[in-house]
XYZ file of C-alpha atoms in Angstrom:
757
model
C 142.030 104.664 124.617
C 141.018 103.467 128.093
C 142.534 105.025 131.198
C 144.118 103.028 133.994
C 141.658 101.748 136.534
C 140.923 104.466 139.102
C 140.265 104.017 142.801
C 137.756 106.853 142.809
C 135.440 108.280 140.193
C 136.310 111.753 141.434
C 139.885 111.522 140.248
C 140.712 113.490 137.134
C 141.331 111.758 133.824
C 143.742 112.568 131.065
C 142.231 114.367 128.073
C 142.928 111.265 125.972
C 140.332 109.481 128.120
C 137.613 111.722 126.706
C 135.555 110.221 123.918
C 132.707 111.445 121.723
C 129.594 109.603 120.750
C 125.803 109.410 120.814
C 123.753 108.672 123.909
C 121.364 105.746 123.785
C 118.981 105.696 126.710
C 117.528 102.588 128.335
C 114.008 102.207 129.675
C 115.473 101.209 133.082
C 117.077 104.650 133.512
C 120.722 104.124 132.620
C 122.300 104.637 129.208
C 125.356 104.110 127.058
C 127.491 106.295 124.833
C 127.920 104.669 121.437
C 131.451 105.738 120.625
C 132.421 107.408 117.360
C 135.649 105.411 117.270
C 133.737 102.125 117.115
C 135.078 100.779 120.422
C 132.883 99.312 123.155
C 129.970 101.313 124.552
C 130.523 103.516 127.596
C 128.060 102.897 130.460
C 126.290 105.981 131.857
C 124.641 105.675 135.269
C 120.996 106.698 135.883
C 122.187 109.701 137.868
C 124.364 110.903 134.967
C 121.461 110.334 132.548
C 119.368 112.914 134.389
C 121.295 115.701 132.637
C 121.248 114.215 129.136
C 118.681 112.859 126.712
C 118.486 109.892 124.398
C 120.127 110.789 121.026
C 122.291 113.604 122.468
C 125.797 113.820 121.027
C 128.195 114.170 123.940
C 131.791 114.233 125.057
C 132.325 111.871 127.980
C 135.216 110.917 130.230
C 135.981 107.391 131.426
C 136.001 107.580 135.224
C 136.072 103.956 136.348
C 135.646 100.355 135.335
C 133.225 97.922 136.894
C 134.150 94.499 138.256
C 133.917 93.019 134.773
C 136.341 95.571 133.372
C 133.675 97.515 131.468
C 134.197 101.283 131.288
C 131.821 103.674 133.009
C 131.689 107.314 132.000
C 130.693 110.810 132.994
C 129.325 113.303 130.495
C 131.458 116.432 130.425
C 129.835 118.261 127.505
C 126.733 118.062 125.336
C 128.015 118.674 121.810
C 124.676 118.598 120.002
C 121.051 118.075 120.964
C 119.035 117.037 117.884
C 115.962 119.207 117.396
C 113.745 116.149 117.206
C 110.311 116.395 118.822
C 109.319 114.015 121.611
C 106.013 112.161 121.422
C 104.101 111.111 124.502
C 100.863 111.188 126.492
C 99.770 114.286 128.393
C 99.120 113.546 132.068
C 98.083 115.632 135.063
C 99.362 114.588 138.467
C 98.579 116.626 141.587
C 97.917 119.687 139.460
C 101.187 119.340 137.533
C 101.094 118.825 133.756
C 103.650 116.505 132.256
C 104.208 114.361 129.178
C 105.335 110.738 129.532
C 107.442 109.955 126.417
C 106.222 107.064 124.272
C 109.858 106.133 123.659
C 110.930 105.001 127.128
C 114.599 105.495 126.252
C 114.119 109.192 127.082
C 113.834 108.142 130.722
C 112.293 111.358 132.110
C 108.845 112.900 131.995
C 108.705 116.413 130.555
C 107.127 119.194 132.625
C 104.595 121.355 130.768
C 103.803 124.824 132.155
C 100.089 125.619 132.405
C 100.209 128.039 129.519
C 102.056 125.619 127.228
C 99.464 122.833 126.982
C 97.546 124.460 124.132
C 94.286 122.656 123.351
C 95.556 119.254 124.514
C 93.495 117.237 126.982
C 94.726 114.733 129.564
C 95.439 111.318 128.086
C 95.948 112.566 124.532
C 99.040 111.811 122.466
C 100.998 115.004 121.842
C 104.233 116.289 120.324
C 106.524 118.249 122.637
C 109.274 120.743 121.900
C 111.847 121.219 124.670
C 112.186 124.744 126.053
C 114.527 123.897 128.957
C 117.004 121.015 128.919
C 117.202 118.466 131.729
C 119.638 118.984 134.609
C 120.940 116.886 137.480
C 118.374 118.481 139.802
C 115.642 119.450 137.397
C 113.360 117.776 134.849
C 113.207 118.935 131.212
C 110.525 121.493 130.394
C 108.656 121.750 127.118
C 105.620 123.022 125.264
C 103.053 121.121 123.232
C 103.307 121.874 119.506
C 100.879 119.313 118.100
C 97.986 117.166 119.320
C 97.877 113.806 117.547
C 94.689 112.569 119.226
C 93.548 109.782 121.510
C 95.810 106.787 122.019
C 93.182 104.392 120.607
C 92.432 106.446 117.478
C 92.795 104.413 114.240
C 96.266 104.854 112.781
C 97.715 106.470 115.921
C 100.575 103.942 115.941
C 101.617 105.228 112.496
C 101.381 108.889 113.541
C 103.655 108.093 116.490
C 106.149 106.052 114.427
C 106.700 108.652 111.700
C 107.560 111.262 114.333
C 109.467 108.866 116.571
C 111.807 107.878 113.733
C 111.851 111.270 112.029
C 110.170 110.064 108.823
C 109.268 113.093 106.661
C 105.500 112.883 106.198
C 104.592 116.298 104.826
C 105.762 117.625 101.477
C 107.138 121.145 101.281
C 104.853 123.917 100.055
C 107.202 124.467 97.104
C 107.186 120.757 96.256
C 103.393 120.517 96.292
C 103.083 123.673 94.206
C 105.512 122.296 91.655
C 103.634 118.992 91.486
C 100.347 120.809 91.019
C 101.809 122.612 88.010
C 102.701 119.373 86.220
C 100.436 118.152 83.381
C 97.769 115.502 83.988
C 98.827 113.383 81.022
C 101.663 112.876 78.557
C 101.883 115.820 76.149
C 103.044 115.838 72.532
C 106.301 117.645 73.396
C 107.089 114.975 76.019
C 107.206 112.297 73.299
C 110.010 113.895 71.318
C 113.195 111.861 70.903
C 111.509 108.774 72.329
C 110.838 105.327 70.913
C 107.097 104.713 70.488
C 106.246 101.383 72.133
C 102.492 101.912 72.367
C 101.831 98.981 70.034
C 103.935 96.626 72.201
C 101.589 94.835 74.665
C 103.489 95.706 77.829
C 101.668 94.777 81.052
C 102.135 95.446 84.762
C 102.066 92.602 87.298
C 101.678 93.623 90.943
C 99.807 92.816 94.139
C 96.067 93.384 94.472
C 96.559 96.400 96.759
C 99.257 98.144 94.676
C 98.582 101.729 93.640
C 101.879 102.820 92.091
C 103.170 100.830 89.124
C 106.908 101.196 88.507
C 107.472 98.464 85.947
C 105.925 96.816 82.910
C 107.187 93.759 81.027
C 106.904 92.074 77.645
C 108.627 89.033 76.147
C 108.707 87.427 72.708
C 110.777 84.623 71.163
C 113.904 85.771 69.323
C 117.004 84.314 67.744
C 120.175 84.936 69.710
C 122.853 84.124 67.161
C 121.648 80.831 65.753
C 120.089 79.590 68.957
C 116.669 79.959 70.520
C 116.218 82.860 72.881
C 113.952 85.737 73.836
C 113.672 89.472 73.649
C 112.752 90.776 77.100
C 111.572 94.348 77.592
C 111.502 95.884 81.066
C 109.911 99.339 80.954
C 110.334 101.515 84.048
C 108.472 104.735 84.857
C 110.537 107.730 83.715
C 110.370 109.763 86.912
C 113.492 111.728 85.981
C 111.610 113.421 83.119
C 109.326 115.173 85.612
C 111.559 115.447 88.700
C 114.388 117.733 87.691
C 117.701 117.673 89.509
C 117.701 120.067 92.473
C 114.025 121.018 92.110
C 111.684 121.336 95.088
C 110.192 117.895 94.419
C 113.707 116.465 94.103
C 114.779 117.891 97.468
C 111.681 116.395 99.122
C 112.330 113.029 97.448
C 115.983 113.031 98.541
C 114.972 113.878 102.099
C 112.655 110.836 102.190
C 114.898 108.616 100.039
C 112.216 105.910 99.984
C 108.502 105.327 100.317
C 107.517 103.872 103.682
C 104.926 101.093 103.769
C 102.652 100.576 106.776
C 99.539 98.429 107.111
C 96.745 100.424 105.419
C 98.960 103.445 104.697
C 101.882 104.459 102.515
C 104.042 107.545 102.958
C 105.219 108.052 99.375
C 108.555 109.415 98.237
C 106.804 111.527 95.587
C 103.565 113.555 95.691
C 100.480 111.536 94.809
C 100.046 113.282 91.474
C 103.322 111.673 90.398
C 103.387 108.419 92.363
C 99.824 107.328 91.596
C 99.204 109.410 88.508
C 101.603 110.885 85.972
C 104.506 108.502 86.611
C 102.553 105.360 87.474
C 102.247 102.937 84.543
C 98.464 102.766 84.811
C 96.520 100.672 82.292
C 95.169 102.072 79.025
C 97.032 105.390 79.222
C 100.253 106.637 77.649
C 103.221 106.946 79.981
C 106.875 107.932 79.636
C 109.365 105.214 80.483
C 112.989 104.140 80.385
C 113.428 100.752 78.758
C 115.987 98.014 79.265
C 115.691 95.960 76.048
C 117.510 92.629 76.434
C 118.307 89.507 74.446
C 118.279 86.416 76.667
C 119.703 83.020 75.704
C 118.266 79.620 76.584
C 120.836 79.457 79.407
C 119.621 82.736 80.875
C 122.600 84.815 79.738
C 122.157 88.380 78.460
C 124.676 88.830 75.622
C 123.205 92.138 74.445
C 121.037 94.922 75.829
C 120.201 98.556 75.158
C 118.636 101.424 77.074
C 116.405 104.074 75.573
C 113.659 106.514 76.581
C 110.242 105.558 75.263
C 106.522 106.178 75.472
C 104.370 103.145 76.302
C 100.778 102.090 76.770
C 100.043 99.460 79.406
C 97.735 96.867 77.851
C 96.704 95.332 81.191
C 97.042 95.700 84.944
C 97.543 92.110 86.124
C 97.957 90.711 89.626
C 100.320 87.996 90.835
C 97.379 85.769 91.753
C 95.803 86.202 88.323
C 99.013 85.496 86.401
C 99.812 82.437 88.530
C 96.347 81.048 87.799
C 96.769 81.637 84.057
C 100.175 79.939 84.006
C 98.779 76.991 85.963
C 95.796 76.539 83.619
C 95.808 78.264 80.222
C 92.245 77.040 79.611
C 90.845 78.188 82.934
C 88.488 81.110 83.653
C 91.323 83.569 84.382
C 92.972 82.749 81.058
C 89.656 83.159 79.251
C 89.360 86.720 80.575
C 92.893 87.572 79.367
C 93.039 85.427 76.241
C 94.989 88.030 74.240
C 97.731 88.106 76.915
C 98.166 84.364 77.508
C 100.829 83.835 74.820
C 102.916 86.774 76.112
C 102.675 85.466 79.680
C 103.851 82.030 78.555
C 106.848 83.680 76.882
C 107.599 85.491 80.141
C 107.346 82.193 81.972
C 109.797 80.593 79.541
C 112.379 83.358 79.900
C 111.944 83.175 83.679
C 112.984 79.509 83.644
C 116.047 80.414 81.571
C 117.008 83.198 83.997
C 116.411 80.818 86.891
C 118.847 78.363 85.291
C 121.473 81.119 85.151
C 120.821 81.952 88.819
C 121.501 78.350 89.799
C 124.649 78.181 87.703
C 125.928 81.387 89.344
C 125.298 79.778 92.713
C 123.200 82.688 93.928
C 121.746 82.281 97.393
C 118.040 81.495 97.187
C 116.360 80.737 100.502
C 112.609 80.727 100.809
C 111.542 82.834 103.791
C 108.057 83.581 105.063
C 106.869 87.182 104.890
C 103.591 88.098 106.528
C 100.789 90.527 105.810
C 98.746 92.217 108.512
C 95.072 92.419 107.551
C 93.237 95.211 109.388
C 89.608 96.251 109.583
C 88.335 99.781 108.925
C 89.241 100.851 112.471
C 92.848 99.703 112.113
C 92.383 96.638 114.328
C 94.134 93.467 113.212
C 91.721 90.881 111.846
C 94.387 88.320 110.993
C 98.036 87.872 110.082
C 98.582 85.781 106.984
C 101.677 84.603 105.096
C 102.490 86.149 101.738
C 102.537 83.255 99.333
C 105.169 83.594 96.611
C 104.190 82.001 93.321
C 105.740 81.814 89.847
C 104.352 85.253 88.981
C 106.323 86.840 91.835
C 109.484 85.000 90.814
C 108.973 85.819 87.134
C 108.884 89.554 87.847
C 111.775 89.293 90.288
C 114.051 87.643 87.707
C 113.099 90.191 85.038
C 113.915 93.044 87.425
C 117.212 91.425 88.425
C 118.215 91.185 84.768
C 117.427 94.869 84.167
C 119.296 95.933 87.321
C 122.402 93.979 86.302
C 122.348 95.580 82.845
C 122.017 99.015 84.492
C 125.086 98.413 86.655
C 127.064 97.157 83.674
C 125.998 100.185 81.607
C 127.224 102.579 84.311
C 130.526 100.700 84.649
C 131.037 100.736 80.871
C 130.079 104.413 80.720
C 132.782 105.309 83.222
C 130.573 107.641 85.250
C 130.112 107.639 89.028
C 126.813 106.291 90.303
C 125.284 104.251 93.083
C 125.639 100.477 93.210
C 123.687 98.112 95.413
C 126.505 96.332 97.223
C 126.186 93.235 99.364
C 129.492 92.023 100.761
C 130.248 88.549 102.062
C 130.136 87.591 105.749
C 132.618 89.207 108.116
C 135.494 87.068 109.487
C 133.741 86.935 112.868
C 130.518 85.631 111.343
C 132.465 83.145 109.219
C 134.020 81.618 112.350
C 130.633 81.432 114.070
C 129.053 79.764 111.031
C 131.876 77.218 110.614
C 131.641 76.244 114.276
C 127.886 75.891 113.992
C 128.022 73.726 110.851
C 130.634 71.502 112.475
C 128.621 71.168 115.683
C 125.521 70.227 113.674
C 127.483 67.600 111.661
C 126.441 69.163 108.363
C 129.449 67.773 106.496
C 129.916 70.941 104.428
C 131.461 74.247 105.413
C 132.639 77.539 103.917
C 136.127 78.444 102.732
C 138.292 81.316 103.982
C 136.970 83.418 101.096
C 133.439 82.031 100.778
C 131.409 82.213 97.586
C 127.609 82.359 97.342
C 127.585 78.899 95.748
C 128.981 77.446 98.984
C 125.999 78.778 100.921
C 123.572 77.494 98.325
C 125.266 74.070 98.329
C 124.822 73.833 102.102
C 121.165 74.837 101.773
C 120.561 72.206 99.080
C 122.394 69.482 100.997
C 120.371 70.071 104.163
C 116.929 70.903 102.744
C 115.484 67.475 103.686
C 116.870 67.432 107.241
C 114.387 68.023 110.076
C 116.592 70.883 111.296
C 116.788 72.505 107.833
C 114.954 75.706 108.946
C 117.488 76.108 111.755
C 120.478 75.679 109.401
C 119.065 77.992 106.738
C 118.329 80.633 109.365
C 121.965 80.550 110.469
C 123.144 80.872 106.866
C 121.013 83.972 106.413
C 122.111 85.551 109.681
C 125.771 85.221 108.778
C 125.382 87.683 105.893
C 125.737 91.459 105.953
C 123.177 94.102 105.045
C 123.193 95.509 101.523
C 124.055 99.212 101.097
C 124.210 101.903 98.422
C 127.717 103.059 97.549
C 129.648 104.422 94.527
C 132.333 101.762 95.107
C 131.279 98.651 93.190
C 132.078 95.577 95.299
C 129.477 93.291 93.743
C 126.453 91.601 95.260
C 127.367 88.513 97.277
C 123.909 87.039 97.778
C 122.878 87.356 94.140
C 126.369 86.434 92.896
C 126.678 89.443 90.583
C 129.934 91.307 89.897
C 127.981 94.547 89.540
C 124.440 95.305 90.617
C 122.319 98.407 91.126
C 118.683 99.476 91.504
C 116.970 100.743 88.362
C 113.454 99.351 88.571
C 111.633 101.411 91.260
C 112.253 105.167 90.824
C 108.760 106.022 92.105
C 109.610 104.707 95.568
C 113.440 104.625 95.800
C 115.686 107.643 95.289
C 118.793 105.588 94.284
C 116.821 104.271 91.286
C 116.042 107.842 90.241
C 119.749 108.701 90.390
C 120.588 105.621 88.299
C 118.086 106.760 85.643
C 119.743 110.156 85.487
C 123.204 108.629 85.082
C 121.980 106.314 82.301
C 120.415 109.280 80.491
C 123.661 111.226 80.840
C 125.637 108.355 79.309
C 123.129 108.055 76.459
C 123.391 111.812 75.867
C 127.204 111.748 76.164
C 127.125 114.204 79.071
C 128.293 114.021 82.696
C 125.654 113.871 85.441
C 126.388 116.119 88.420
C 124.781 115.514 91.788
C 122.921 118.587 93.044
C 123.842 120.269 96.315
C 121.061 118.511 98.198
C 120.716 118.852 101.961
C 121.787 115.724 103.848
C 120.500 114.902 107.363
C 123.009 115.150 110.189
C 123.198 111.390 110.715
C 124.584 110.753 107.224
C 126.946 113.715 107.482
C 128.224 112.581 110.880
C 128.813 109.022 109.678
C 130.594 110.244 106.565
C 132.795 112.603 108.585
C 133.807 109.731 110.893
C 134.568 107.477 107.948
C 136.662 110.103 106.181
C 138.537 110.966 109.380
C 139.481 107.339 110.011
C 143.121 106.275 109.530
C 143.884 105.163 105.991
C 140.928 107.020 104.473
C 142.989 109.516 102.420
C 143.914 107.082 99.624
C 140.236 106.158 99.376
C 139.253 109.814 99.171
C 141.787 110.404 96.409
C 140.541 107.359 94.500
C 136.962 108.563 94.707
C 137.715 112.187 93.982
C 135.475 115.079 94.927
C 132.559 113.804 92.821
C 132.920 110.354 94.346
C 132.697 111.732 97.868
C 129.385 113.404 97.000
C 128.109 110.072 95.697
C 129.364 108.378 98.838
C 127.368 110.818 100.964
C 124.274 110.185 98.824
C 124.674 106.422 99.185
C 125.152 106.716 102.921
C 122.067 108.906 103.207
C 119.897 106.532 101.138
C 121.128 103.491 103.071
C 120.445 105.188 106.431
C 116.946 106.234 105.385
C 116.200 102.750 104.086
C 117.014 101.460 107.582
C 114.879 104.232 109.091
C 111.895 103.212 106.970
C 112.328 99.558 107.939
C 112.576 100.425 111.639
C 109.437 102.574 111.515
C 107.509 99.839 109.677
C 108.664 97.169 112.124
C 107.744 99.385 115.078
C 104.179 99.781 113.802
C 103.857 96.076 113.039
C 105.202 95.162 116.481
C 102.722 97.551 118.135
C 99.810 96.112 116.167
C 100.853 92.553 116.986
C 101.184 93.380 120.676
C 97.745 94.982 120.707
C 96.370 91.935 118.898
C 97.971 89.497 121.338
C 96.565 91.358 124.361
C 93.243 89.847 123.343
C 94.771 86.374 123.579
C 96.371 86.513 127.037
C 96.340 83.099 128.687
C 95.712 81.233 125.465
C 97.910 78.399 124.264
C 99.504 77.909 120.828
C 101.969 75.741 118.975
C 105.072 77.376 117.560
C 108.657 76.982 116.455
C 111.834 78.323 118.064
C 113.053 81.109 115.757
C 116.023 82.398 117.785
C 118.050 81.317 120.811
C 119.922 83.635 123.170
C 121.657 83.375 126.518
C 118.518 84.673 128.251
C 115.842 82.582 126.551
C 114.244 81.453 123.297
C 112.135 83.360 120.795
C 109.125 81.426 119.518
C 107.065 82.201 116.406
C 103.456 81.023 116.624
C 102.188 78.786 113.820
C 98.690 80.233 113.756
C 99.529 83.932 113.955
C 103.125 84.396 112.770
C 103.758 86.426 115.931
C 107.045 86.163 117.827
C 107.549 86.306 121.576
C 110.138 85.442 124.210
C 110.211 82.491 126.591
C 112.571 83.806 129.260
C 115.170 81.377 130.568
C 113.506 81.482 133.997
C 110.404 79.972 132.365
C 112.255 76.927 131.011
C 112.290 75.027 134.298
C 114.042 74.802 137.627
C 117.533 73.978 136.400
C 120.554 75.793 135.002
C 120.604 76.255 131.229
C 123.836 76.906 129.367
C 123.924 78.758 126.032
C 125.920 76.890 123.385
C 126.895 79.561 120.846
C 128.292 77.053 118.347
C 125.075 75.034 118.249
C 122.842 78.048 118.905
C 120.955 76.197 121.603
C 120.187 76.192 125.309
C 120.959 72.951 127.123
C 119.813 71.960 130.614
C 122.806 70.838 132.690
C 120.855 68.302 134.765
C 118.357 66.840 132.277
C 120.129 67.548 128.987
C 116.957 69.167 127.574
C 117.877 71.226 124.513
C 116.133 74.164 122.870
C 117.450 75.046 119.402
C 116.243 76.981 116.364
C 113.591 74.955 114.568
C 112.433 73.045 117.673
C 108.658 72.739 118.017
C 107.137 73.864 121.319
C 103.806 74.759 122.840
C 103.471 78.037 124.699
C 101.013 80.179 126.601
C 100.738 83.944 126.087
C 101.683 85.206 129.541
C 102.390 88.930 129.188
C 102.156 91.733 126.621
C 103.998 95.039 127.022
C 102.543 97.453 124.472
C 104.962 100.285 125.271
C 107.988 97.980 125.067
C 106.651 96.197 121.933
C 107.203 92.912 123.769
C 105.324 89.625 124.013
C 106.248 87.017 126.626
C 105.379 83.322 126.491
C 105.796 80.442 128.903
C 106.362 76.822 127.916
C 103.575 74.301 128.497
C 102.949 70.681 127.709
C 99.781 68.733 127.025
C 97.750 68.033 130.134
C 99.397 70.765 132.188
C 97.169 73.112 134.150
C 98.011 76.703 133.398
C 97.735 79.928 135.350
C 95.687 82.613 133.628
C 98.646 84.912 132.944
C 99.025 88.641 133.500
C 95.862 90.504 132.724
C 93.912 87.269 132.254
C 90.690 89.060 133.000
C 90.873 90.513 129.515
C 91.261 87.123 127.851
C 88.493 84.873 126.596
C 87.009 82.796 129.451
C 86.453 79.697 127.396
C 88.210 76.627 126.140
C 89.276 76.770 122.515
C 90.341 80.362 121.942
C 90.708 81.970 118.536
C 93.257 80.680 116.049
C 93.590 77.348 117.814
C 94.501 78.758 121.219
C 92.912 77.454 124.416
C 92.413 78.945 127.844
C 93.421 76.728 130.767
C 92.370 76.850 134.385
C 94.734 78.036 137.134
C 96.793 75.255 138.634
C 100.234 73.802 139.181
C 103.580 75.403 138.576
C 105.099 74.828 135.136
C 107.181 71.766 134.347
C 109.580 70.960 131.545
C 109.579 67.492 129.970
C 108.710 65.760 133.209
C 111.066 67.794 135.394
C 108.822 69.403 138.011
C 110.316 72.381 139.788
C 109.237 75.650 141.253
C 109.703 78.420 138.726
C 112.136 81.037 140.075
C 110.994 84.658 140.043
C 111.332 86.302 136.651
C 114.707 88.003 136.338
C 114.897 91.627 135.219
C 115.733 92.095 131.572
C 119.362 93.174 131.207
C 120.847 95.716 128.822
C 122.441 93.084 126.575
C 119.187 91.154 126.596
C 117.298 94.221 125.381
C 119.715 94.721 122.498
C 119.491 91.085 121.416
C 115.716 91.184 121.771
C 115.540 94.194 119.455
C 117.860 92.533 116.925
C 115.870 89.313 116.979
C 112.575 91.120 116.433
C 114.142 93.093 113.565
C 115.188 89.880 111.869
C 111.969 87.935 112.468
C 109.054 90.318 112.264
C 107.163 89.744 109.022
C 107.019 92.696 106.648
C 103.521 93.846 105.810
C 104.278 96.058 102.869
C 104.666 96.149 99.140
C 107.245 93.413 98.424
C 110.583 94.992 97.610
C 111.854 93.660 94.363
C 115.556 92.774 94.760
């Protein structure tokens, strides 16, 4: 609850004016307290931030409101300071050692006493542990605990990211010892009480660079009643056979919750002996698996299925490219090499078309988006950024996995046991209003109802697919949806249009899938699966405590019961760590792209507007799939107004409009490696361009790489014939930073193993 506006910040405030929350620093020195009660952020001045650190949990008091009515606070108590190390570069200035944090949100350099530098040398990237907290009149003091190396060392961006985001990257001694004690191959005793599928020609289909194989598939024609249909087998690595509940490996896996994929490196959820060896469905070796055995009708319905543990033998390790080539030409060279598998692949292709028919009849949302892959050389330098092309082989596997996941969710519901569902709820009321206004402003002719269904979104996508602004409309449809989460409360999956959905198909790299396997086994064995007392990171615990303390939460707690609350905590933990993995991956990709674009300063490219904000437009380059910002001060010498309904900027004097999907030509003007930020400026053909910041490092020739060109210094920029002096670049505001981060999160291509559903 806000206090009445005070005439002086020194006046005392009522205890009800005190709030709790987490500090989020800003690279400009100020910060905000993100409140536990979900209300608006509390501004913290740079002076107040001197005594606190980014990520501190604090109790703060509202002391005043600014001219816009926004609350400003004063920190009265530091409740908790997370014991997370700080990463930065060791510097020596006037005989004083200090570390400049890589994450600029920390705001202060850390003093290092002479005896606390260890073996670190100036300029190296180090990890610091605080020994003295910051104060209003004193900097924080710390000691160096680890030397990561030189800033330009190959893979340094990954070393920084895993520590910056707290990604566990070292297995426990107990976990490694337990993994070492596991067998190297399937033993005779492991095969007991399992169906022998070694004679069934199951195959794996993955990317060329895949090393862990979760799933294998096989399909054959079958009668479903009196009609034509198929028998589809989806065999998934039986990780639960080797990773026992509550074991050392299990605790490590829960702590990670997911594998994290970076360019050229993977931090696996399980030790390599399991992830790439004993559990991976490698070709020509026996492996233990859990099988979802389904009957599929010609309309893509699954009237019957069964689960059972089995032992299998992968008859081939196929790639998406190879399978797509075989399906496109069954008499081609690829088909000739895999002649014995061609018939099975054609059956898989047939069942895929049936499942695709069912998807369309459900009205599931199916937008084609472009994911990118960063191709690096041996030194970790980007050679190129290329789109990941999705073909029928990708879609075939995706539909097979979706079918198995739906059966898994149904099996858990029918079994009456608690478990984790993959829930994707519809758009919030606020996003519904924004989307309706946008569709109306764009004269689409279709809209969404008060309780929208996925089919409505798909209908809009189909109706607008041939419009020139289709990418813009589809982008808005996607952005109106919520993120999917793991929870024991089954609310269905909006985007896929399923009443119940879970993750069963990737237990090597996702902990929720491992839990689902254990629940399915418990139901098959007519027992009750109990979650172990696994340690949960503070973030998940804090979020759960807030949720359970909220008004109206008691009925929900009673409905879930004690077991349900444990599952809720597990789902919250897995969801949070999924976000953590995505953030770390995006951070590395953004760093690599910034480093790559530093070599192209001053060069010119064509691109498309991928996001519009009140402070400028984000543009994605055609040639490189890299996104950067054209600040509003670079759009010309007139006032631009942001139209939220149309998601566009419009010039008041000329009527020039910049909207999502608009094609533009830009020059790379600035790259901020520390801020993970790329700035562009608009250009037009025939315009003379200044060299841009740091132009001395750019190529001094016409016709730069990837279609870019370097232009000579010259006149000030103009916009569509409107010549005006460009005003000085405005400082980037707090709100702008937040939107910038959100836009990059939504647009940066993912260079990783494609996540299946």
